[in-house]
Tab-separated table of C-alpha atoms and ligand atoms in Angstrom:
chain	number	residue	atom	x	y	z
A	193	UNK	CA	4.623	-22.108	11.549
A	194	UNK	CA	3.016	-18.772	12.323
A	195	UNK	CA	-0.521	-17.994	11.313
A	196	UNK	CA	-2.492	-14.819	11.510
A	197	UNK	CA	-6.111	-15.705	11.150
A	198	UNK	CA	-9.015	-13.522	10.193
A	199	UNK	CA	-10.278	-12.864	13.685
A	200	UNK	CA	-11.313	-9.395	14.726
A	201	UNK	CA	-12.859	-8.513	11.395
A	202	UNK	CA	-16.488	-9.593	11.460
A	203	UNK	CA	-17.289	-9.019	7.829
A	204	UNK	CA	-14.941	-11.603	6.263
A	205	UNK	CA	-15.899	-14.161	8.907
A	206	UNK	CA	-19.548	-13.745	7.934
A	207	UNK	CA	-18.939	-14.143	4.194
A	208	UNK	CA	-18.521	-17.586	2.679
A	209	UNK	CA	-15.306	-18.094	0.687
A	210	UNK	CA	-15.726	-18.461	-3.075
A	211	UNK	CA	-12.409	-20.325	-3.389
A	212	UNK	CA	-11.244	-22.947	-0.929
A	213	UNK	CA	-7.771	-24.367	-1.384
A	214	UNK	CA	-7.437	-27.346	0.910
A	215	UNK	CA	-4.274	-29.276	1.716
A	216	UNK	CA	-2.712	-29.201	-1.757
A	217	UNK	CA	0.261	-31.489	-2.223
A	218	UNK	CA	2.291	-31.848	-5.388
A	219	UNK	CA	5.523	-33.680	-6.026
A	220	UNK	CA	7.582	-33.282	-9.219
A	221	UNK	CA	10.130	-36.105	-9.201
A	222	UNK	CA	12.223	-35.422	-6.113
A	223	UNK	CA	10.891	-31.874	-5.693
A	224	UNK	CA	8.061	-31.407	-3.252
A	225	UNK	CA	6.486	-28.348	-4.871
A	226	UNK	CA	3.509	-28.152	-2.505
A	227	UNK	CA	3.553	-29.634	0.968
A	228	UNK	CA	-0.046	-28.957	2.032
A	229	UNK	CA	-1.207	-25.530	0.908
A	230	UNK	CA	-4.510	-24.221	2.247
A	231	UNK	CA	-6.145	-20.810	2.040
A	232	UNK	CA	-9.495	-19.369	1.129
A	233	UNK	CA	-10.606	-16.355	-0.852
A	234	UNK	CA	-13.754	-14.327	-0.235
A	235	UNK	CA	-16.066	-13.224	-3.049
A	236	UNK	CA	-14.958	-9.944	-4.597
A	237	UNK	CA	-11.668	-9.642	-2.763
A	238	UNK	CA	-8.181	-9.352	-4.203
A	239	UNK	CA	-6.147	-12.031	-2.472
A	240	UNK	CA	-2.355	-11.883	-2.588
A	241	UNK	CA	-0.204	-14.970	-2.955
A	242	UNK	CA	3.289	-13.829	-2.119
A	243	UNK	CA	6.456	-15.878	-2.223
A	244	UNK	CA	9.972	-16.066	-3.677
A	245	UNK	CA	11.055	-18.018	-6.762
A	246	UNK	CA	10.158	-21.676	-6.513
A	247	UNK	CA	7.796	-21.173	-3.570
A	248	UNK	CA	4.953	-22.973	-5.320
A	249	UNK	CA	2.792	-20.060	-6.510
A	250	UNK	CA	2.459	-21.164	-10.138
A	251	UNK	CA	1.893	-24.784	-9.134
A	252	UNK	CA	-0.946	-23.649	-6.865
A	253	UNK	CA	-2.554	-21.618	-9.674
A	254	UNK	CA	-2.112	-24.435	-12.197
A	255	UNK	CA	-3.937	-26.814	-9.859
A	256	UNK	CA	-6.595	-24.184	-9.267
A	257	UNK	CA	-7.398	-23.942	-12.963
A	258	UNK	CA	-7.234	-27.664	-13.609
A	259	UNK	CA	-3.984	-27.679	-15.603
A	260	UNK	CA	-2.174	-29.858	-13.070
A	261	UNK	CA	-3.656	-32.565	-10.847
A	262	UNK	CA	-2.678	-32.413	-7.196
A	263	UNK	CA	-1.278	-35.513	-5.483
A	264	UNK	CA	-3.422	-34.624	-2.489
A	265	UNK	CA	-5.986	-32.045	-1.464
A	266	UNK	CA	-8.458	-30.205	-3.657
A	267	UNK	CA	-9.742	-26.786	-4.624
A	268	UNK	CA	-13.368	-25.744	-4.786
A	269	UNK	CA	-14.609	-22.694	-6.653
A	270	UNK	CA	-18.201	-21.737	-5.968
A	271	UNK	CA	-18.615	-25.134	-4.325
A	272	UNK	CA	-17.368	-27.048	-7.391
A	273	UNK	CA	-14.344	-29.305	-7.054
A	274	UNK	CA	-11.646	-28.641	-9.602
A	275	UNK	CA	-10.584	-32.285	-9.680
A	276	UNK	CA	-14.144	-33.593	-10.182
A	277	UNK	CA	-15.788	-30.732	-12.129
A	278	UNK	CA	-12.770	-29.367	-13.970
A	279	UNK	CA	-14.642	-27.867	-16.910
A	280	UNK	CA	-17.336	-26.246	-14.799
A	281	UNK	CA	-14.628	-24.605	-12.685
A	282	UNK	CA	-12.720	-23.503	-15.768
A	283	UNK	CA	-15.807	-21.700	-17.059
A	284	UNK	CA	-15.727	-19.480	-13.960
A	285	UNK	CA	-12.061	-18.609	-14.289
A	286	UNK	CA	-9.936	-16.184	-16.243
A	287	UNK	CA	-6.272	-17.096	-16.181
A	288	UNK	CA	-3.279	-14.875	-16.892
A	289	UNK	CA	-0.255	-17.177	-17.048
A	290	UNK	CA	3.242	-16.203	-15.952
A	291	UNK	CA	4.595	-16.915	-19.446
A	292	UNK	CA	3.165	-14.888	-22.336
A	293	UNK	CA	0.666	-16.803	-24.469
A	294	UNK	CA	0.303	-14.561	-27.534
A	295	UNK	CA	0.588	-14.867	-31.289
A	296	UNK	CA	3.336	-12.463	-32.305
A	297	UNK	CA	2.224	-12.314	-35.950
A	298	UNK	CA	-1.322	-11.331	-35.012
A	299	UNK	CA	-2.416	-7.854	-34.040
A	300	UNK	CA	-3.666	-7.227	-30.506
A	301	UNK	CA	-7.251	-7.335	-31.743
A	302	UNK	CA	-6.688	-10.545	-33.735
A	303	UNK	CA	-5.239	-12.202	-30.638
A	304	UNK	CA	-8.281	-11.237	-28.585
A	305	UNK	CA	-10.724	-12.356	-31.289
A	306	UNK	CA	-8.892	-15.664	-31.713
A	307	UNK	CA	-8.965	-16.437	-27.981
A	308	UNK	CA	-12.584	-15.246	-27.754
A	309	UNK	CA	-13.513	-17.853	-30.386
A	310	UNK	CA	-11.551	-20.487	-28.458
A	311	UNK	CA	-13.479	-19.587	-25.327
A	312	UNK	CA	-16.729	-20.022	-27.225
A	313	UNK	CA	-17.830	-16.414	-26.830
A	314	UNK	CA	-20.784	-15.934	-29.213
A	315	UNK	CA	-20.109	-13.851	-32.300
A	316	UNK	CA	-22.722	-11.287	-31.247
A	317	UNK	CA	-20.789	-10.489	-28.036
A	318	UNK	CA	-17.263	-10.798	-29.365
A	319	UNK	CA	-16.670	-7.354	-30.854
A	320	UNK	CA	-18.005	-5.485	-27.829
A	321	UNK	CA	-16.011	-7.568	-25.379
A	322	UNK	CA	-12.842	-7.142	-27.391
A	323	UNK	CA	-13.365	-3.354	-27.560
A	324	UNK	CA	-14.091	-3.121	-23.827
A	325	UNK	CA	-10.966	-5.110	-23.017
A	326	UNK	CA	-8.753	-3.087	-25.371
A	327	UNK	CA	-9.934	0.028	-23.540
A	328	UNK	CA	-9.355	-1.453	-20.088
A	329	UNK	CA	-5.796	-2.503	-20.895
A	330	UNK	CA	-5.062	0.756	-22.711
A	331	UNK	CA	-4.315	-0.766	-26.110
A	332	UNK	CA	-7.113	0.839	-28.153
A	333	UNK	CA	-4.668	2.905	-30.186
A	334	UNK	CA	-2.426	-0.081	-30.838
A	335	UNK	CA	-5.203	-2.598	-31.461
A	336	UNK	CA	-4.316	-3.082	-35.109
A	337	UNK	CA	-0.557	-3.336	-34.673
A	338	UNK	CA	1.208	-6.682	-34.682
A	339	UNK	CA	2.272	-7.931	-31.277
A	340	UNK	CA	5.807	-8.441	-32.620
A	341	UNK	CA	6.495	-4.730	-32.321
A	342	UNK	CA	5.037	-4.346	-28.817
A	343	UNK	CA	7.062	-3.480	-25.725
A	344	UNK	CA	7.224	-6.004	-22.892
A	345	UNK	CA	4.659	-3.979	-20.959
A	346	UNK	CA	2.200	-3.899	-23.877
A	347	UNK	CA	2.524	-7.671	-24.287
A	348	UNK	CA	1.885	-8.164	-20.575
A	349	UNK	CA	-1.228	-5.984	-20.834
A	350	UNK	CA	-2.524	-7.985	-23.799
A	351	UNK	CA	-1.792	-11.208	-21.903
A	352	UNK	CA	-4.024	-9.885	-19.125
A	353	UNK	CA	-6.686	-8.844	-21.645
A	354	UNK	CA	-6.902	-12.404	-22.944
A	355	UNK	CA	-7.531	-13.617	-19.396
A	356	UNK	CA	-10.469	-11.217	-19.177
A	357	UNK	CA	-12.387	-12.705	-22.112
A	358	UNK	CA	-15.732	-14.124	-21.075
A	359	UNK	CA	-16.001	-11.729	-18.091
A	360	UNK	CA	-14.713	-14.268	-15.586
A	361	UNK	CA	-16.042	-14.171	-12.054
A	362	UNK	CA	-12.623	-15.164	-10.771
A	363	UNK	CA	-9.312	-14.001	-12.202
A	364	UNK	CA	-5.961	-15.694	-11.541
A	365	UNK	CA	-2.960	-13.472	-12.215
A	366	UNK	CA	0.492	-15.073	-12.109
A	367	UNK	CA	3.156	-12.374	-11.672
A	368	UNK	CA	1.634	-10.041	-14.256
A	369	UNK	CA	4.204	-7.267	-13.830
A	370	UNK	CA	7.469	-9.151	-14.169
A	371	UNK	CA	10.070	-7.461	-16.347
A	372	UNK	CA	8.173	-4.351	-17.438
A	373	UNK	CA	8.652	-0.592	-17.260
A	374	UNK	CA	7.234	1.340	-14.272
A	375	UNK	CA	4.544	3.020	-16.386
A	376	UNK	CA	3.113	-0.269	-17.630
A	377	UNK	CA	3.319	-1.640	-14.117
A	378	UNK	CA	1.265	1.261	-12.809
A	379	UNK	CA	-1.231	0.720	-15.642
A	380	UNK	CA	-1.579	-2.953	-14.807
A	381	UNK	CA	-1.992	-2.307	-11.081
A	382	UNK	CA	-4.704	0.265	-11.796
A	383	UNK	CA	-6.494	-2.093	-14.212
A	384	UNK	CA	-6.471	-4.824	-11.583
A	385	UNK	CA	-7.942	-2.361	-9.094
A	386	UNK	CA	-10.697	-1.424	-11.539
A	387	UNK	CA	-11.566	-5.088	-12.045
A	388	UNK	CA	-11.698	-5.550	-8.291
A	389	UNK	CA	-14.030	-2.539	-8.053
A	390	UNK	CA	-16.301	-4.256	-10.576
A	391	UNK	CA	-16.579	-7.195	-8.180
A	392	UNK	CA	-14.173	-9.675	-9.803
A	393	UNK	CA	-12.522	-12.028	-7.306
A	394	UNK	CA	-8.784	-11.977	-7.909
A	395	UNK	CA	-5.817	-14.056	-6.843
A	396	UNK	CA	-2.744	-11.930	-7.421
A	397	UNK	CA	0.587	-13.714	-7.347
A	398	UNK	CA	3.783	-11.779	-6.922
A	399	UNK	CA	7.086	-11.465	-5.194
A	400	UNK	CA	6.806	-7.724	-5.038
A	401	UNK	CA	5.442	-6.930	-1.619
A	402	UNK	CA	4.591	-3.335	-2.586
A	403	UNK	CA	2.128	-4.594	-5.195
A	404	UNK	CA	0.436	-6.970	-2.815
A	405	UNK	CA	0.260	-4.268	-0.158
A	406	UNK	CA	-1.301	-1.900	-2.696
A	407	UNK	CA	-3.892	-4.302	-4.130
A	408	UNK	CA	-4.835	-6.890	-1.572
A	409	UNK	CA	-6.955	-7.069	1.549
A	410	UNK	CA	-5.732	-10.472	2.572
A	411	UNK	CA	-2.608	-12.386	1.761
A	412	UNK	CA	-0.956	-15.781	2.073
A	413	UNK	CA	2.831	-15.929	2.197
A	414	UNK	CA	4.165	-19.128	0.720
A	415	UNK	CA	7.677	-20.525	0.943
A	416	UNK	CA	8.948	-23.978	-0.050
A	417	UNK	CA	5.430	-25.205	-0.765
A	418	UNK	CA	4.048	-24.176	2.611
A	419	UNK	CA	1.862	-21.290	3.716
A	420	UNK	CA	3.906	-19.621	6.429
A	421	UNK	CA	1.419	-16.849	7.218
A	422	UNK	CA	-2.001	-15.776	6.039
A	423	UNK	CA	-4.767	-13.397	6.927
A	424	UNK	CA	-5.677	-9.731	6.605
A	425	UNK	CA	-2.618	-7.741	5.615
A	426	UNK	CA	-2.519	-5.765	8.867
A	427	UNK	CA	-2.518	-8.931	10.944
A	428	UNK	CA	0.165	-10.545	8.829
A	429	UNK	CA	2.252	-7.370	9.057
A	430	UNK	CA	1.979	-7.456	12.826
A	431	UNK	CA	3.837	-10.792	12.869
A	432	UNK	CA	7.067	-8.814	12.556
A	433	UNK	CA	8.171	-6.084	14.897
A	434	UNK	CA	9.874	-2.865	13.890
A	435	UNK	CA	13.158	-3.252	12.102
A	436	UNK	CA	16.384	-1.349	11.967
A	437	UNK	CA	17.504	-0.532	8.451
A	438	UNK	CA	21.127	0.360	7.735
A	439	UNK	CA	21.679	2.059	4.399
A	440	UNK	CA	24.918	2.012	2.432
A	441	UNK	CA	25.031	4.196	-0.695
A	442	UNK	CA	26.524	2.472	-3.728
A	443	UNK	CA	27.574	4.659	-6.632
A	444	UNK	CA	27.331	3.469	-10.197
A	445	UNK	CA	30.457	1.491	-10.992
A	446	UNK	CA	31.273	0.615	-7.361
A	447	UNK	CA	32.231	-3.005	-7.026
A	448	UNK	CA	30.981	-4.496	-3.795
A	449	UNK	CA	31.880	-8.036	-2.868
A	450	UNK	CA	28.488	-9.117	-1.555
A	451	UNK	CA	29.543	-12.714	-1.133
A	452	UNK	CA	32.299	-11.933	1.333
A	453	UNK	CA	30.010	-9.521	3.192
A	454	UNK	CA	27.377	-12.229	3.379
A	455	UNK	CA	29.880	-14.689	4.784
A	456	UNK	CA	30.972	-12.314	7.553
A	457	UNK	CA	27.428	-11.404	8.641
A	458	UNK	CA	24.361	-13.597	8.647
A	459	UNK	CA	22.015	-10.740	7.823
A	460	UNK	CA	20.152	-10.619	4.504
A	461	UNK	CA	21.374	-7.870	2.222
A	462	UNK	CA	18.994	-6.147	-0.141
A	463	UNK	CA	20.719	-4.644	-3.137
A	464	UNK	CA	18.618	-1.821	-4.536
A	465	UNK	CA	19.528	0.757	-7.130
A	466	UNK	CA	22.093	3.046	-5.549
A	467	UNK	CA	22.092	1.415	-2.133
A	468	UNK	CA	22.480	-1.682	-0.048
A	469	UNK	CA	20.060	-2.238	2.803
A	470	UNK	CA	20.608	-4.395	5.845
A	471	UNK	CA	17.374	-5.126	7.678
A	472	UNK	CA	17.497	-6.385	11.257
A	473	UNK	CA	14.879	-6.775	13.955
A	474	UNK	CA	14.874	-3.808	16.304
A	475	UNK	CA	17.098	-4.450	19.308
A	476	UNK	CA	19.059	-7.106	17.433
A	477	UNK	CA	22.481	-7.844	18.894
A	478	UNK	CA	23.716	-8.046	15.308
A	479	UNK	CA	23.564	-4.298	14.696
A	480	UNK	CA	27.159	-3.789	15.970
A	481	UNK	CA	28.332	-6.884	14.035
A	482	UNK	CA	27.043	-5.419	10.794
A	483	UNK	CA	28.512	-2.001	11.565
A	484	UNK	CA	31.925	-3.593	12.228
A	485	UNK	CA	31.721	-5.634	9.015
A	486	UNK	CA	30.955	-2.489	7.025
A	487	UNK	CA	33.914	-0.666	8.537
A	488	UNK	CA	36.157	-3.681	7.877
A	489	UNK	CA	35.347	-3.668	4.151
A	490	UNK	CA	35.455	0.123	3.978
A	491	UNK	CA	31.783	0.733	3.155
A	492	UNK	CA	30.305	4.012	4.383
A	493	UNK	CA	27.039	4.059	6.316
A	494	UNK	CA	24.596	6.585	4.969
A	495	UNK	CA	21.757	6.294	7.413
A	496	UNK	CA	20.026	4.184	9.968
A	497	UNK	CA	16.349	4.242	10.729
A	498	UNK	CA	13.575	2.275	12.329
A	499	UNK	CA	10.843	1.059	9.987
A	500	UNK	CA	7.469	-0.348	10.918
A	501	UNK	CA	6.782	-3.848	9.627
A	502	UNK	CA	5.763	-4.598	6.069
A	503	UNK	CA	5.281	-7.887	4.258
A	504	UNK	CA	8.950	-8.038	3.467
A	505	UNK	CA	10.038	-7.809	7.087
A	506	UNK	CA	7.367	-10.392	7.950
A	507	UNK	CA	8.932	-12.735	5.443
A	508	UNK	CA	12.330	-12.007	6.932
A	509	UNK	CA	11.093	-12.590	10.477
A	510	UNK	CA	9.458	-15.905	9.524
A	511	UNK	CA	12.134	-17.355	7.249
A	512	UNK	CA	15.356	-15.492	8.030
A	513	UNK	CA	15.633	-14.664	4.320
A	514	UNK	CA	14.897	-11.493	2.380
A	515	UNK	CA	12.273	-11.794	-0.325
A	516	UNK	CA	14.360	-9.614	-2.634
A	517	UNK	CA	17.441	-11.776	-2.193
A	518	UNK	CA	15.824	-14.209	-4.583
A	519	UNK	CA	16.372	-11.835	-7.450
A	520	UNK	CA	14.321	-10.885	-10.459
A	521	UNK	CA	12.123	-13.463	-12.018
A	522	UNK	CA	12.495	-14.686	-15.516
A	523	UNK	CA	10.864	-18.088	-15.257
A	524	UNK	CA	8.215	-18.975	-17.750
A	525	UNK	CA	5.734	-21.624	-16.890
B	711	ATP	N1	6.880	-29.155	-14.349
B	711	ATP	C1	7.757	-29.210	-13.359
B	711	ATP	N2	8.670	-30.207	-13.279
B	711	ATP	C2	9.554	-30.271	-12.277
B	711	ATP	N3	9.620	-29.393	-11.246
B	711	ATP	C3	8.757	-28.379	-11.262
B	711	ATP	C4	7.789	-28.214	-12.314
B	711	ATP	N4	7.055	-27.108	-12.057
B	711	ATP	C5	7.543	-26.602	-10.907
B	711	ATP	N5	8.554	-27.348	-10.430
B	711	ATP	C6	9.305	-27.095	-9.179
B	711	ATP	O1	8.358	-26.937	-8.155
B	711	ATP	C7	8.729	-25.871	-7.273
B	711	ATP	C8	7.633	-24.812	-7.256
B	711	ATP	O2	7.598	-24.180	-8.525
B	711	ATP	P1	6.572	-23.049	-8.917
B	711	ATP	O3	6.748	-22.783	-10.365
B	711	ATP	O4	5.223	-23.413	-8.450
B	711	ATP	O5	7.118	-21.820	-8.049
B	711	ATP	P2	6.760	-20.268	-8.123
B	711	ATP	O6	6.459	-19.849	-6.745
B	711	ATP	O7	5.748	-20.036	-9.168
B	711	ATP	O8	8.156	-19.618	-8.552
B	711	ATP	P3	8.472	-18.367	-9.519
B	711	ATP	O9	8.383	-17.164	-8.652
B	711	ATP	O10	9.879	-18.649	-9.961
B	711	ATP	O11	7.506	-18.384	-10.650
B	711	ATP	C9	10.063	-25.378	-7.773
B	711	ATP	O12	11.067	-26.050	-7.047
B	711	ATP	C10	10.082	-25.803	-9.224
B	711	ATP	O13	11.394	-26.006	-9.673
B	712	MG	MG1	5.689	-18.933	-10.866
């Protein structure tokens, strides 16, 4: 298990964490969802929780907000234990679940008002909060339209808006950009940044490393219920060396037998639009193996370059798997 710890940077070390996640364990039947997850989040920071499907991200967040009881370990928020002071902790939190929790027959505004009442937001504050949130999530113009007719991105934005009711000090976001168009994604990322600028402490869960690299100062990478690396992003990045990337262009309509390629080389293959990428540690003896395999199946090589480490290559270096190999996420929770 590799760990990058927050040494070197005096400021975080001097600040007391607002969230402490300590030794969380959770078993679902035969599945060990969490095998001892620990990390801490500093006040006002955007903390990234990065991991592939089934890593344990949602389980961690559900325990954090008191929806699920851990079998072991605990979480404290502002010094309050979530297992002992569940309601007090919940009052500090805004939660944006991975699955959409919206009433399709209501308008955007009606959804916000309904959830504001549920949260016990006094009538005198409700209208202003709802208006502020509609502006932040860019749904002012569509406030009086029924959610039924919204695009996936608009629904995601409203889902986030509901999590913002009550001006939470801490916001938990569970994969808020899954399955949406690039424009909505950009909008969501910018809204999250604005919230961070206002001083909200955020845990941002994702398996898109670009998002975490864009938003977060510190990150924990989680795989199979274990934290495999955590710390400031630069330190975590440094856990992997440079990598060699081989690019194979794939035209629309090309049929590539990825399974047989995978069986002839033990190198993760990233399938992106228009290309396949093979990422290997620099100096890897497997570079010629991959080249030979490509020639054998008649795939042309388009380019080869050395890339400095990013969170994805860290994940690869630590687990031997590519984060993107796990595919798009559809799972509701
Ligand atoms: N209610 C449940 N009952 C049984 N198994 C569960 C339940 N919730 C989660 N699991 C299992 O626990 C493990 C962790 O799941 P979790 O939802 O926390 O992962 P995740 O990192 O959020 O994944 P994803 O990226 O797909 O959302 C998985 O193996 C999952 O199948
Ligand atoms: Mg999840």
